[in-house]
XYZ file of N, CA and C in Angstrom:
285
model
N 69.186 16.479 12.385
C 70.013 15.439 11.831
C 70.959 16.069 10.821
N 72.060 15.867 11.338
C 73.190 16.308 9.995
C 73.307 15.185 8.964
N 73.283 15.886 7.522
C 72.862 15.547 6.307
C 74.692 15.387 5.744
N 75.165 14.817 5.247
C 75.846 13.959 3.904
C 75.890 13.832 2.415
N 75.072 14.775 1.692
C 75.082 14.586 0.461
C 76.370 14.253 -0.630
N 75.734 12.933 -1.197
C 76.833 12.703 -2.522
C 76.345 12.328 -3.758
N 77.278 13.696 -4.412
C 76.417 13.638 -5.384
C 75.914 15.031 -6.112
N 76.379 15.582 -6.697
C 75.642 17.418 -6.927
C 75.566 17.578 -7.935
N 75.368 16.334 -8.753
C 74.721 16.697 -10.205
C 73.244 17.534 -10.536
N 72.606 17.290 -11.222
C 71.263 18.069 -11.489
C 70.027 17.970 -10.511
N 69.970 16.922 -9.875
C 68.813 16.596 -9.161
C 68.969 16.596 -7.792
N 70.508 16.938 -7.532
C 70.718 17.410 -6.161
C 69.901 18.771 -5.529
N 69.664 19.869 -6.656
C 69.125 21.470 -6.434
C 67.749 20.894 -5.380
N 67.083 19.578 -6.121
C 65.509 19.526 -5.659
C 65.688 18.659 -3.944
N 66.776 17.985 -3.559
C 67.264 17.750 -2.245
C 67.927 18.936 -1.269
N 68.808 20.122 -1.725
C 69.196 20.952 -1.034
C 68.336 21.569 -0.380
N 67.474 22.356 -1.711
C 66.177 22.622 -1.622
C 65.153 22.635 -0.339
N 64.798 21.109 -0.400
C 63.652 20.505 0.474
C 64.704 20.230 1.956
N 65.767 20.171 2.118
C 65.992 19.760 3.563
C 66.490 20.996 3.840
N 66.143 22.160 3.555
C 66.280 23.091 3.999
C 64.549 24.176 4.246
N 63.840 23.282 3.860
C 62.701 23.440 4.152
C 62.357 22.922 5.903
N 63.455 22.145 6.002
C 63.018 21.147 7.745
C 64.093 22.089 8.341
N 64.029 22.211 10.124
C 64.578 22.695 11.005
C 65.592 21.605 11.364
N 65.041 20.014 11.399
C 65.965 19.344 12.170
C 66.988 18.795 11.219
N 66.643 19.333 10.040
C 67.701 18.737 8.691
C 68.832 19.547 7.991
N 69.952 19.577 8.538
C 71.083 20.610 7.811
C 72.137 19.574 7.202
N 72.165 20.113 6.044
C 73.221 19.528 5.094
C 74.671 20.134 5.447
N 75.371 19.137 5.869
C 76.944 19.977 6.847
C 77.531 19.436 5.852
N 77.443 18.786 4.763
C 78.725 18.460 3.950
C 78.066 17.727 2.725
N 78.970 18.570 1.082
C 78.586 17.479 -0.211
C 79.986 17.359 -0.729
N 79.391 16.434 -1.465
C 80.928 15.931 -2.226
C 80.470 15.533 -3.406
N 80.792 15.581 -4.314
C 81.255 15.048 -5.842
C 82.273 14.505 -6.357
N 82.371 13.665 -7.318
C 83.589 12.980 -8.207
C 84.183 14.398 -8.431
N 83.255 15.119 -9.185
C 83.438 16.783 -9.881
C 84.087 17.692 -8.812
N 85.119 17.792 -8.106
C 85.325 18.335 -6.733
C 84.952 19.893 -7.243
N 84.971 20.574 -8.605
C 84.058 21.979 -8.299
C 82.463 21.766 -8.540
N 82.245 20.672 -8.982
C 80.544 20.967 -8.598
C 80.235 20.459 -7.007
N 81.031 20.222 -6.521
C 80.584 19.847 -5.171
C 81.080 21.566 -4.143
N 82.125 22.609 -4.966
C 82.206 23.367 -3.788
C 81.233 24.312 -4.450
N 80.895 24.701 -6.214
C 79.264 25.041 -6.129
C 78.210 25.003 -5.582
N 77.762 23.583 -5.363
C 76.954 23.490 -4.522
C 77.007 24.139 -3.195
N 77.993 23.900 -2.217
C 78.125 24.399 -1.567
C 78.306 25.499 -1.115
N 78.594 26.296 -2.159
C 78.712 28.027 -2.027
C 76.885 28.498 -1.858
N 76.423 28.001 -3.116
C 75.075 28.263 -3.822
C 74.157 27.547 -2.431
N 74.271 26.710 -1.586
C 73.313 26.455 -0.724
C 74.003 26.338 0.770
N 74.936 27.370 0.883
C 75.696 27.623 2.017
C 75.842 26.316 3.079
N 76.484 25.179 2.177
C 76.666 24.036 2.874
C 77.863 24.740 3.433
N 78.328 23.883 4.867
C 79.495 24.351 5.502
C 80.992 23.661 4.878
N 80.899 22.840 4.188
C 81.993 22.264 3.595
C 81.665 21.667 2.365
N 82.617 21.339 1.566
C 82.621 20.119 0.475
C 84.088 19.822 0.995
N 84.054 18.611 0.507
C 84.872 17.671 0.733
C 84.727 16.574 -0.610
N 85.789 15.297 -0.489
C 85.933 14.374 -1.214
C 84.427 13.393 -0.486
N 84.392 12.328 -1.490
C 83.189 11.084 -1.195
C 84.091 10.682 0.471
N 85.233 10.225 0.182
C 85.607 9.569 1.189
C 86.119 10.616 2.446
N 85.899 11.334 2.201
C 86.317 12.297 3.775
C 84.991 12.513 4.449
N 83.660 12.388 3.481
C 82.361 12.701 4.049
C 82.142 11.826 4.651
N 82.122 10.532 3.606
C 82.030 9.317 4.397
C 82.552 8.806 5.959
N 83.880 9.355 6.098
C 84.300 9.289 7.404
C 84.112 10.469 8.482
N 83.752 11.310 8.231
C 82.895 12.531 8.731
C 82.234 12.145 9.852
N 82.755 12.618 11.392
C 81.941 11.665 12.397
C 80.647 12.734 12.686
N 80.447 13.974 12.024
C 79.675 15.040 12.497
C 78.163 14.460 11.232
N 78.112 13.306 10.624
C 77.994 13.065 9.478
C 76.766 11.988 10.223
N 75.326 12.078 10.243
C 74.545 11.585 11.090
C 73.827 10.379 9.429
N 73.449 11.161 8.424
C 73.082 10.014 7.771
C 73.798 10.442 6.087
N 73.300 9.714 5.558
C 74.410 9.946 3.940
C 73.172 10.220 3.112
N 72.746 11.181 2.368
C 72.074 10.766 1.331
C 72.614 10.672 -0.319
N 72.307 9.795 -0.791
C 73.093 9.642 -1.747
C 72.869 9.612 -3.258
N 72.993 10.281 -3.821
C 72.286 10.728 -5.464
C 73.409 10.570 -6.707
N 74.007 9.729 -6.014
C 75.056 9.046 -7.679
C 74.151 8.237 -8.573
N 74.578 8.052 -9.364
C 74.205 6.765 -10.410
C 73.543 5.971 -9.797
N 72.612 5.220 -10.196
C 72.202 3.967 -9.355
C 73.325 3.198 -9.395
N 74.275 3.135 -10.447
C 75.116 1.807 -10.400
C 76.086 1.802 -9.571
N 76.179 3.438 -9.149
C 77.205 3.501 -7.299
C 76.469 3.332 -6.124
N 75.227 3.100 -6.190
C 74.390 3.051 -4.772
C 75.123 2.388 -3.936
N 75.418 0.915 -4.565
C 75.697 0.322 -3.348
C 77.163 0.525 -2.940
N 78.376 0.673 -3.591
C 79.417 0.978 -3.134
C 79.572 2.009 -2.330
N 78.603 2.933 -2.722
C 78.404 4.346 -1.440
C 77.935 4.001 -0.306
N 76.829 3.212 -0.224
C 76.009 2.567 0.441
C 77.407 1.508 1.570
N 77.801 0.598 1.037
C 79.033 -0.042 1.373
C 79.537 0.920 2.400
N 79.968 1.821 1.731
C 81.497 2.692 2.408
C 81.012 3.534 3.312
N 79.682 3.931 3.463
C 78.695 4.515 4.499
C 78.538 3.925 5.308
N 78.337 2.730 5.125
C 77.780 1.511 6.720
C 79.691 1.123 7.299
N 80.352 0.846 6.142
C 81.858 0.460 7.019
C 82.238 1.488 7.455
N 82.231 2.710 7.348
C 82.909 4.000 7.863
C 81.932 4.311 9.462
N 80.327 4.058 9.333
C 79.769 4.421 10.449
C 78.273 3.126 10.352
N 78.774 1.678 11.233
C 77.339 1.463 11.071
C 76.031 1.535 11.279
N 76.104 2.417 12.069
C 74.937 2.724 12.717
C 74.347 4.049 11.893
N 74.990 4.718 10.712
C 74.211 5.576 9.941
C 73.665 4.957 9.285
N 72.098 6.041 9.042
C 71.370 6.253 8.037
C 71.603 6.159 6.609
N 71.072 5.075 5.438
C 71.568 6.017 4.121
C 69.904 6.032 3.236
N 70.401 7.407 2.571
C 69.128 7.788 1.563
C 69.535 7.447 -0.411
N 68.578 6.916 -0.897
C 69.181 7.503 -2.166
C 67.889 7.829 -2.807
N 67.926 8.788 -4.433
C 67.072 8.774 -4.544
C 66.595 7.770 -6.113
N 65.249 7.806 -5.984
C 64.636 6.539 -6.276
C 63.830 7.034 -7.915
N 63.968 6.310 -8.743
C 63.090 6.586 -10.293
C 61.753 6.841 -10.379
């Protein structure tokens, strides 16, 4: 399953991390508000791209979203994830 991350603040390291622990889980794309902490990330966990929120979002190679903003963006990410593709997956993570 190709992975979507948004989001590469601090608690992203412990998601890169673990879905790179699975075979069927590759993170093909992160994005951040921060557009250099999102191509950090991506250098540092040899994601194949960063991109903006909204280019991931429309990303058809883009199987589910997981999503680690603020809680108070869940759902607008959440939103723009299901209108861009409804039939994806979304993750966020939880307190």
């Amino acid at each position: 399953m190709n992975i979507g991350l948004v989001g590469c603040g601090n608690i992203s390291d412990v998601y890169f991390q673990n879905c790179a622990r699975f075979e069927d889980l590759k993170i093909v794309a992160c994005a951040d508000l921060d557009q250099g902490r999102a191509k950090a990330r991506a250098e540092q966990y040899r994601v194949p791209r960063w991109c903006s929120t909204s280019d991931l979002l429309s990303a058809k190679d883009v199987d589910a979203v997981l999503n680690l903003t603020r809680p108070a963006s869940h759902f607008e990410i959440a939103e723009k994830a299901l209108e861009a593709a409804p039939t994806r997956g979304i993750a966020h993570q939880t307190s």
